[in-house]
Coordinates of C-alpha atoms and ligand atoms in Angstrom, one line a residue:
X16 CA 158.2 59.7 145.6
X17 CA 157.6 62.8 147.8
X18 CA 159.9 65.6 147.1
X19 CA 163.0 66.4 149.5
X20 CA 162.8 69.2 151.6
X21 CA 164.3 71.8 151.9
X22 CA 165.7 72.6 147.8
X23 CA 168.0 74.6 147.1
X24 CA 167.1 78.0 144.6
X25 CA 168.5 78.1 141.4
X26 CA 167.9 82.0 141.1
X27 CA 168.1 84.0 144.5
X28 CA 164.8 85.9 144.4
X29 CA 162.6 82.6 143.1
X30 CA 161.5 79.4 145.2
X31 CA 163.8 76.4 143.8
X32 CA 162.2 74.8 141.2
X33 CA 161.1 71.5 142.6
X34 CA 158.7 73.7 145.1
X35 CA 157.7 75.8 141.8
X36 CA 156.6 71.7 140.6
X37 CA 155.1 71.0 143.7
X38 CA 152.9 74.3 143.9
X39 CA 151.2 73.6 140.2
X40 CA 149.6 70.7 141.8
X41 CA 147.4 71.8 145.0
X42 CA 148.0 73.6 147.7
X43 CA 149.0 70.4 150.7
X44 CA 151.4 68.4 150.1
X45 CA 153.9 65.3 151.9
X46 CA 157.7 65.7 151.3
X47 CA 160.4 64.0 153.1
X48 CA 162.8 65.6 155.7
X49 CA 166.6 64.7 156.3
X50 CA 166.2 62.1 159.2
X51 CA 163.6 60.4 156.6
X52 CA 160.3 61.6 158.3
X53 CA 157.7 63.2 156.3
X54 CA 156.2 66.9 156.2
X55 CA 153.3 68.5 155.1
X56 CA 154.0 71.4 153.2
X57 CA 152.1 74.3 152.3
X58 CA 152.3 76.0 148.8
X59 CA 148.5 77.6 148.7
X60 CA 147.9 81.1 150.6
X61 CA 144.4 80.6 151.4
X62 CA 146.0 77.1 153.3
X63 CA 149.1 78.6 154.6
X64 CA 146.4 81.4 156.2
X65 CA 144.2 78.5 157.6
X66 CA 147.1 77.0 159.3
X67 CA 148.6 80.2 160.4
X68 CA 145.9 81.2 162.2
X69 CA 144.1 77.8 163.8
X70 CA 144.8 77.2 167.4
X71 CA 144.9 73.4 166.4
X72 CA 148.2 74.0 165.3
X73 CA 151.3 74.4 168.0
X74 CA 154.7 76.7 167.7
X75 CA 155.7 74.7 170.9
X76 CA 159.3 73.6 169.6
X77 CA 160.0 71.5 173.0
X78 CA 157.0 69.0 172.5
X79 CA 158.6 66.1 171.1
X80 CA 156.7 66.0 168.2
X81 CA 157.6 69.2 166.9
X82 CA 159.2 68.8 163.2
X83 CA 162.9 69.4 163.2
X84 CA 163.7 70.4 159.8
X85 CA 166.8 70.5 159.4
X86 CA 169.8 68.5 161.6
X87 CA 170.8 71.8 163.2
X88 CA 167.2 72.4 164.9
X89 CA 168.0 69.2 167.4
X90 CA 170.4 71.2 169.4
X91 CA 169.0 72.3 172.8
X92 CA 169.3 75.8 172.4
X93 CA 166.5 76.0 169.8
X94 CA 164.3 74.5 172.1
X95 CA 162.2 76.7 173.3
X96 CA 163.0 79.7 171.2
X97 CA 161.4 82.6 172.7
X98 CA 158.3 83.9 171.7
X99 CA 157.9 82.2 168.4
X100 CA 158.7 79.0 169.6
X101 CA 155.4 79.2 172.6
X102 CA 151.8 79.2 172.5
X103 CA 149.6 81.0 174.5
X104 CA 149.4 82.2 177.1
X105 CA 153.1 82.5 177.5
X106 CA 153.5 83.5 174.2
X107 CA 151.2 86.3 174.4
X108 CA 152.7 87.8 177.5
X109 CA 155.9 87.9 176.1
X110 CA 154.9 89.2 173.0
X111 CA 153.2 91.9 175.0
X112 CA 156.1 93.0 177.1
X113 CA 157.9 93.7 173.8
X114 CA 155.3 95.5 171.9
X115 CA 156.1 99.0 172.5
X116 CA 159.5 98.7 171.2
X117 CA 158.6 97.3 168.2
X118 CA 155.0 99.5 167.9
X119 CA 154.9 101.8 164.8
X120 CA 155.4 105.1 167.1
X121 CA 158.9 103.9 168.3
X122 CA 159.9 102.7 164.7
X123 CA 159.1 106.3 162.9
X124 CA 161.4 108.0 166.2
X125 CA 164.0 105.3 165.1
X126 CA 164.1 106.5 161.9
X127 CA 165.8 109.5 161.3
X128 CA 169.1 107.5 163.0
X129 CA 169.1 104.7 160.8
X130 CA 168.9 107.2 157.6
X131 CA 171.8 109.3 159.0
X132 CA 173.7 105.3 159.5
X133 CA 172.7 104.1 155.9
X134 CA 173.8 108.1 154.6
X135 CA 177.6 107.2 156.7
X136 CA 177.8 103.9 155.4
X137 CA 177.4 104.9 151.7
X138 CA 179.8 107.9 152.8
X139 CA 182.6 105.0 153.2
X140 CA 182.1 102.8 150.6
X141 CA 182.3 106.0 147.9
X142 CA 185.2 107.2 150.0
X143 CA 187.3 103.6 149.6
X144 CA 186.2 103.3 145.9
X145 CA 184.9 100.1 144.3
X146 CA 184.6 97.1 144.7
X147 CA 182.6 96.6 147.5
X148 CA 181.5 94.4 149.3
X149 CA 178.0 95.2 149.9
X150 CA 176.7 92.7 152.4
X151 CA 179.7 93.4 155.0
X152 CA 180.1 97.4 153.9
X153 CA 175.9 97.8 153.9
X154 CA 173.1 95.2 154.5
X155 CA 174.7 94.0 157.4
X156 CA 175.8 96.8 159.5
X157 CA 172.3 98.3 159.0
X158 CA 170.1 96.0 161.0
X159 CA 172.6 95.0 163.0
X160 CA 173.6 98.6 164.4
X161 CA 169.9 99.0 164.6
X162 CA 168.8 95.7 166.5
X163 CA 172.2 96.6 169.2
X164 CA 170.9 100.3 169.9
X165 CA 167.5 99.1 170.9
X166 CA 168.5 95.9 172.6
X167 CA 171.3 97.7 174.0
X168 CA 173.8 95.6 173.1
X169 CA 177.1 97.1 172.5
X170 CA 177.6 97.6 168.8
X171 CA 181.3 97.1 169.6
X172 CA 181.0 93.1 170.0
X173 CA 179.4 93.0 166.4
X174 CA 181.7 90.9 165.0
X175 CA 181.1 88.5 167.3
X176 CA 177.5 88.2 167.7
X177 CA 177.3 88.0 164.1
X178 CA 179.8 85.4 163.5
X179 CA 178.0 83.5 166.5
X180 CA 174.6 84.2 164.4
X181 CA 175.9 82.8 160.8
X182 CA 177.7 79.6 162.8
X183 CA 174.1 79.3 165.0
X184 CA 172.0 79.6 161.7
X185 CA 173.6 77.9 159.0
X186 CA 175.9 74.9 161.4
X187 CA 175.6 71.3 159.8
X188 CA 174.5 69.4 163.0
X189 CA 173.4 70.5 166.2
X190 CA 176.5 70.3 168.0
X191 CA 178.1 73.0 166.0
X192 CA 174.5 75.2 166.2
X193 CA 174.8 74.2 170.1
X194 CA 178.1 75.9 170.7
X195 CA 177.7 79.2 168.4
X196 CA 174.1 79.0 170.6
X197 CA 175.8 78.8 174.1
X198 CA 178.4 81.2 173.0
X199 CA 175.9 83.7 172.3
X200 CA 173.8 83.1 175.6
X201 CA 177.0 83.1 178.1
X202 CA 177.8 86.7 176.2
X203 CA 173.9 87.8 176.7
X204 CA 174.0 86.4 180.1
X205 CA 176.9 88.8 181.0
X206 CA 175.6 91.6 179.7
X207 CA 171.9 91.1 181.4
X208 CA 174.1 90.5 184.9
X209 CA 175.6 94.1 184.3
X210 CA 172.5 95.5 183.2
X211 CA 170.6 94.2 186.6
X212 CA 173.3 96.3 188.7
X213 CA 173.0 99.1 186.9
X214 CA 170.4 101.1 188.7
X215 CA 167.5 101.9 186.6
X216 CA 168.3 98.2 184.6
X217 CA 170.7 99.9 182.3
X218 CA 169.5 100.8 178.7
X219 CA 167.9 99.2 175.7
X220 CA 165.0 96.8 175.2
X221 CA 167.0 94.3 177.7
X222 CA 167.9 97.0 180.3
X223 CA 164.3 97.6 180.9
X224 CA 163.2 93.7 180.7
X225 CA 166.3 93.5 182.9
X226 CA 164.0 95.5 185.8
X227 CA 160.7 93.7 185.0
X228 CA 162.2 89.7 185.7
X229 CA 159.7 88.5 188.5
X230 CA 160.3 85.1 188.2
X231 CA 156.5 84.5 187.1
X232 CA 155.7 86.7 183.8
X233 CA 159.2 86.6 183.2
X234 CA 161.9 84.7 184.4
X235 CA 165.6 85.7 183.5
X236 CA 165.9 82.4 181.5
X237 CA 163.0 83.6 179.4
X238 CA 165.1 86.9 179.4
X239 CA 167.8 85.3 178.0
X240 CA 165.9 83.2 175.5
X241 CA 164.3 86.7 174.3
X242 CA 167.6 88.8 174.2
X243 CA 168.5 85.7 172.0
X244 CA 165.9 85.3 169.9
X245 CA 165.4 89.4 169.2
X246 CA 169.3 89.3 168.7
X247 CA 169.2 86.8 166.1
X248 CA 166.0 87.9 164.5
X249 CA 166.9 90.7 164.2
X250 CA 169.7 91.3 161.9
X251 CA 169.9 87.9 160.1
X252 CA 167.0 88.2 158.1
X253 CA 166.9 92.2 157.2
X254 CA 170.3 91.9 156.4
X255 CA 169.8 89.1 153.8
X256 CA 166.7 90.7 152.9
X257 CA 168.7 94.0 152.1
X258 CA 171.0 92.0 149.9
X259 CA 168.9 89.7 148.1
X260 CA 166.4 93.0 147.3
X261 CA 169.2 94.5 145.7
X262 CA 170.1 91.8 143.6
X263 CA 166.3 91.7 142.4
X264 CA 166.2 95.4 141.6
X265 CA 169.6 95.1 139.7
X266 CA 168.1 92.0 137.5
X267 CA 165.0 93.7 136.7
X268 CA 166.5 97.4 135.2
X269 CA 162.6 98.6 134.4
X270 CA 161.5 98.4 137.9
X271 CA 164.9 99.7 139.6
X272 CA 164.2 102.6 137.3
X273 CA 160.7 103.1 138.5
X274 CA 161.8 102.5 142.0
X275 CA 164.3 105.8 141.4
X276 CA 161.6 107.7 140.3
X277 CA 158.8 106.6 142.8
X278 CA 157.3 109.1 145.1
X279 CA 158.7 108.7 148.8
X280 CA 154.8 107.6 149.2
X281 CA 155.1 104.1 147.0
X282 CA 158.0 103.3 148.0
X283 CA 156.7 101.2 151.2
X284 CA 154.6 99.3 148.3
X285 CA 157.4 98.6 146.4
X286 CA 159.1 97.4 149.4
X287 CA 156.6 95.0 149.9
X288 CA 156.8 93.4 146.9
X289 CA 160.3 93.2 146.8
X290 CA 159.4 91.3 150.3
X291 CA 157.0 89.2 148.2
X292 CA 159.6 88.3 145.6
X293 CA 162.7 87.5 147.7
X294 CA 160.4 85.4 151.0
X295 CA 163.9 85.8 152.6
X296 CA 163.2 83.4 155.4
X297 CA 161.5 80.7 152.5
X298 CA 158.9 79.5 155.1
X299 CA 156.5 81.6 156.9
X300 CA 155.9 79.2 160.0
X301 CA 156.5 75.3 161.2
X302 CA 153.7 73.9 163.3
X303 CA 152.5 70.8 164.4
X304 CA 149.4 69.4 165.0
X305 CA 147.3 68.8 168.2
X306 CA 144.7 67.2 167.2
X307 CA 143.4 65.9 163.8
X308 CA 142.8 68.7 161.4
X309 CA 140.8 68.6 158.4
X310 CA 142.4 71.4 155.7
X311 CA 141.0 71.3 152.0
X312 CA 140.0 67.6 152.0
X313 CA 142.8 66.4 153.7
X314 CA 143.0 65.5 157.4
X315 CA 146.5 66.3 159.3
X316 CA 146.7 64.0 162.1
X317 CA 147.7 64.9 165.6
X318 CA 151.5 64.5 165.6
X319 CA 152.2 65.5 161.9
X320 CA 153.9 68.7 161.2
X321 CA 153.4 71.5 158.8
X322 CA 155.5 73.9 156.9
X323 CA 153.6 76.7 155.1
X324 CA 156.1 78.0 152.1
X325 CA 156.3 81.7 152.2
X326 CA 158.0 81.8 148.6
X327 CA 154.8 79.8 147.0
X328 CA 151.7 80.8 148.9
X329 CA 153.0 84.4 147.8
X330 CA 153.1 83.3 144.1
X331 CA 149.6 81.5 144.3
X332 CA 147.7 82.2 141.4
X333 CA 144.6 82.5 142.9
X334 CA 146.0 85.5 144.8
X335 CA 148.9 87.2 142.7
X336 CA 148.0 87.6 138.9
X337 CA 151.6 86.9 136.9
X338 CA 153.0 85.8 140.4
X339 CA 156.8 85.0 139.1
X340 CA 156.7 88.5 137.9
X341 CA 158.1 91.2 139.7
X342 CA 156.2 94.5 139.7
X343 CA 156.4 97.3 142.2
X344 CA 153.4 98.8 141.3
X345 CA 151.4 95.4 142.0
X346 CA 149.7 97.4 144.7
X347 CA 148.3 100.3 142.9
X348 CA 146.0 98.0 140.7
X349 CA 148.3 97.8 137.3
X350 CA 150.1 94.5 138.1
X351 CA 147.4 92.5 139.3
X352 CA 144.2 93.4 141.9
X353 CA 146.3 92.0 144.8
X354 CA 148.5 94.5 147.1
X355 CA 152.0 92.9 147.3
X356 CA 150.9 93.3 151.4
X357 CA 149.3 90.6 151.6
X358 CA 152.4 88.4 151.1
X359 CA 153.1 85.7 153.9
X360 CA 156.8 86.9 154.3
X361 CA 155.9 87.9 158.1
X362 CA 154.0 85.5 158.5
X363 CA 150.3 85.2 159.7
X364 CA 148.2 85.2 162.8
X365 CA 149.4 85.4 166.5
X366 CA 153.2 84.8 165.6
X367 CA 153.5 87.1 162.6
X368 CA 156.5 88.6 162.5
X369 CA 157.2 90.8 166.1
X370 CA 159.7 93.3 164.4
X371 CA 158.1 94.0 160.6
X372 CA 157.8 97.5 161.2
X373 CA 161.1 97.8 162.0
X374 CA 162.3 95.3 159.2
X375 CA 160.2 97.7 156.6
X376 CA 161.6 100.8 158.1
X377 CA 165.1 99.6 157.7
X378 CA 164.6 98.2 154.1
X379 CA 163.1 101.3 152.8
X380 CA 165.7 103.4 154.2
X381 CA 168.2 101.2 153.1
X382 CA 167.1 100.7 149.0
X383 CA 166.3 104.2 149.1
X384 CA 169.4 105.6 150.5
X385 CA 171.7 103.1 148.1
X386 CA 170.0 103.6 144.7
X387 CA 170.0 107.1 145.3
X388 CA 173.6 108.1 146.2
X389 CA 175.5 105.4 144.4
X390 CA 173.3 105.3 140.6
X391 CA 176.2 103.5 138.8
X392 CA 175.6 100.4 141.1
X393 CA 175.8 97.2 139.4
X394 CA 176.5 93.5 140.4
X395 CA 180.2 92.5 140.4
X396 CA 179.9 89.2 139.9
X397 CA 177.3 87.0 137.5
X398 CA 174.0 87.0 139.9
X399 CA 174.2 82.9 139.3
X400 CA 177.9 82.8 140.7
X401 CA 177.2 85.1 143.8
X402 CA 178.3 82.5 146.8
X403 CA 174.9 81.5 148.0
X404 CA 173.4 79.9 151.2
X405 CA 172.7 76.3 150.8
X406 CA 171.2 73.2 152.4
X407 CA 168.9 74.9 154.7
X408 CA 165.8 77.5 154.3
X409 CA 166.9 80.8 155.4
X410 CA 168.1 82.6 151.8
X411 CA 171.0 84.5 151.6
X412 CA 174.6 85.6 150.3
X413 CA 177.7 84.9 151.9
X414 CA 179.1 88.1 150.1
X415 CA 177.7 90.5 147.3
X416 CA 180.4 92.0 145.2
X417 CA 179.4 95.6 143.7
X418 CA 180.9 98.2 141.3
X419 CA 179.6 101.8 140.2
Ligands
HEM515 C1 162.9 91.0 156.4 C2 163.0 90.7 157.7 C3 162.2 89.7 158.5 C4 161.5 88.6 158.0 C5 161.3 88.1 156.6 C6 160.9 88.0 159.2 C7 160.1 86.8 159.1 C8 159.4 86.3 160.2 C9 158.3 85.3 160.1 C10 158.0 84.5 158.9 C11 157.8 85.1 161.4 C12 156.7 84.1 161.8 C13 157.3 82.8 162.2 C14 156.2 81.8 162.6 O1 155.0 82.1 162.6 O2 156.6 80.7 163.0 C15 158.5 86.0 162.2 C16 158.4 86.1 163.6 C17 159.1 86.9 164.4 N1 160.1 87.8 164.0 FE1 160.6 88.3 162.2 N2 161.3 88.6 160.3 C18 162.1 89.7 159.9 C19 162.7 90.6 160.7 C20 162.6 90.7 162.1 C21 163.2 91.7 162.9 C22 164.0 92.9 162.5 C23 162.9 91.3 164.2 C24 163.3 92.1 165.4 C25 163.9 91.6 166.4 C26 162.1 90.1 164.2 C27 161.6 89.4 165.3 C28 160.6 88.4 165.2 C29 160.0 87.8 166.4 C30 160.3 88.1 167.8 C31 159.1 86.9 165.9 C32 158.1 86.0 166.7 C33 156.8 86.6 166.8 C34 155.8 85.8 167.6 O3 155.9 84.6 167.7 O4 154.8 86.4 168.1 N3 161.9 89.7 162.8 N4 159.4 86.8 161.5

């Protein structure tokens, strides 16, 4: 009988142990969604690349053949979702009115801020004493601080966008992701109003998209699908990723330990593995075929979807030597020939991830920052008790109790 999808993990930084099964035995396989229809899933790199990157294969989310994977991806909202949820062309003129903001020149200005935010953060949670509560006092604020200042979204309404977020990511059914969803777009669609009479469009990524609507290239429904979607995207999954990374660096004392003593120059290395490890978002892209596509001896036929598995493809054998191991200094030849880069965590191809720069800006501020200031840090609760996302693909950790 083809295997259930999705699993939950047993251990936060591996791929659940039925996908671990599934992976030993080729790199395509069928497993069976909620609603009893079937998937192809993707463990192999060299596959999840192929599918990534053939045009055969559509991100359209509104065709009606589009996989829905879990119950919660039926609600309207999610379809389209901006950018990642298109093919070309729109998807590419989209993607192109964004680049700028997410280019590698804007990230490195960026970056001074966010290490003067990460520097106050620690600041207050050595000034209130342990325990802490490192996903609300740390990963979270981060990105999300960070993903309001260049949006332009005031920071002040955090707790609502991000309660909006969680109840839009992780709701049981679509009507419950369908009114977190709406809630967030009647906020954004306020804000983009008072940003269109502002004169100049107001600031942030959305003032200026705010002065570029022409009703053609962009409409202010696509605006609003964007502010969404870069809302969303970008604090859920740095966040997470901050929190789960520091859970793998606590479990694995040898390489925290060379992380503390790594030149400032391998630390974006050992951030990528970390990346590798963790494959916060579990999946690196859901497609669905347009026509019949032949892959490694097997044909996908028009209509069928596909999953490729970030957590396996980036512990494929054929790519990553010892691939359940973490090692941050995978890249520099010791750990295996393959550079942790190459992981699938971003994605691949025309979709791959819009903000990674950004993402890898933030992490590397953020491990550094931590592990340096607060040395004592340590888990507060058993790693296997930490309350843990379930029933859905997105990894994560309600809450991370720490102690130093
Ligand atoms: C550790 C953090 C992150 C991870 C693991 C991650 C993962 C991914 C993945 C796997 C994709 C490709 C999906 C596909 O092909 O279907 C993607 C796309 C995307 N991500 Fe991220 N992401 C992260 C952070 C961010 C941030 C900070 C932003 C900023 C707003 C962002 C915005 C986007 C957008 C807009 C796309 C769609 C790109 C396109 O379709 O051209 N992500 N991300």
């Amino acid at each position: 009988m083809a295997l259930s999808y999705p699993q939950d993990r047993t251990c936060p930084y591996q791929p659940s142990p039925g996908y671990q099964e599934l992976g030993r035995g080729g790199p395509l396989h069928r497993v069976t969604l909620w609603d009893g229809s079937s998937l192809w899933m993707v463990t192999g790199h060299a596959t999840g690349r192929k599918v990534l990157a053939d045009p055969r294969f559509s991100a359209d989310r509104s065709r009606d053949d589009f996989p829905v994977v879990l119950p919660r991806f039926e609600a309207p909202i999610f379809k389209p979702i901006a950018i990642i949820g298109f093919d070309p062309p729109v998807h590419d003129v989209h993607r192109r009115l964004l680049a700028p903001d997410f280019g590698l020149k804007h990230v490195r200005e960026m970056r001074p801020g966010v290490e003067e935010l990460a520097g106050r953060l620690v600041d207050d949670i050595l000034r209130k004493g342990p325990p802490s509560d490192l996903v609300e006092d740390f990963a979270l604020p981060i990105p999300s601080m960070v993903i309001s200042q260049l949006l332009g979204v005031p920071y002040e309404d955090h707790a609502f966008f991000e309660e909006k977020t969680v109840g839009l990511l992780q709701a049981k059914d679509a009507e419950g992701a369908e009114a977190a969803g709406r809630a967030l777009w009647d906020y954004l669609d306020e804000l983009v109003t008072a940003k269109e009479r502002t004169p100049g469009g107001g600031d942030g990524v959305l003032g200026r998209l705010a002065g570029r609507v022409d009703g053609e290239d962009l409409t202010r429904e696509d605006l609003l699908r964007i502010a969404l979607a870069l809302l969303i995207g970008g604090h859920d999954t740095t966040s997470q990723m901050i929190a789960l990374g520091v859970v793998t660096l606590l479990e694995h004392p040898d390489q925290l330990a060379a992380f503390r003593a790594a030149p400032p120059e391998a630390v974006p290395a050992a951030v990528d593995e970390l990346l590798r490890m963790v494959s916060v978002t579990d999946v690196s892209g859901v497609r669905v075929a347009k026509e019949d596509v032949e892959i490694d001896g097997e044909v996908i036929r028009a209509g069928e979807g596909v999953l490729v598995s970030s957590s396996m493809a980036n512990r494929d054998p054929a790519v990553y030597e010892d691939p359940y191991a973490f090692d941050i200094h995978r890249s520099d030849g010791r750990g295996g020939a393959a550079s942790a880069r190459q992981h699938l965590t971003f994605g691949f191809g025309i979709h791959q991830c819009l903000g990674q720069n950004l993402a890898r800006m933030e992490l590397e501020v953020a491990f550094t920052t931590l592990f340096a200031r607060i040395p004592g840090l340590r888990t507060a609760t058993p790693v296997a008790e930490l309350p843990s996302r379930s029933g859905g693909t997105m990894q994560g950790v309600h809450r991370l109790p720490v102690e130093w």
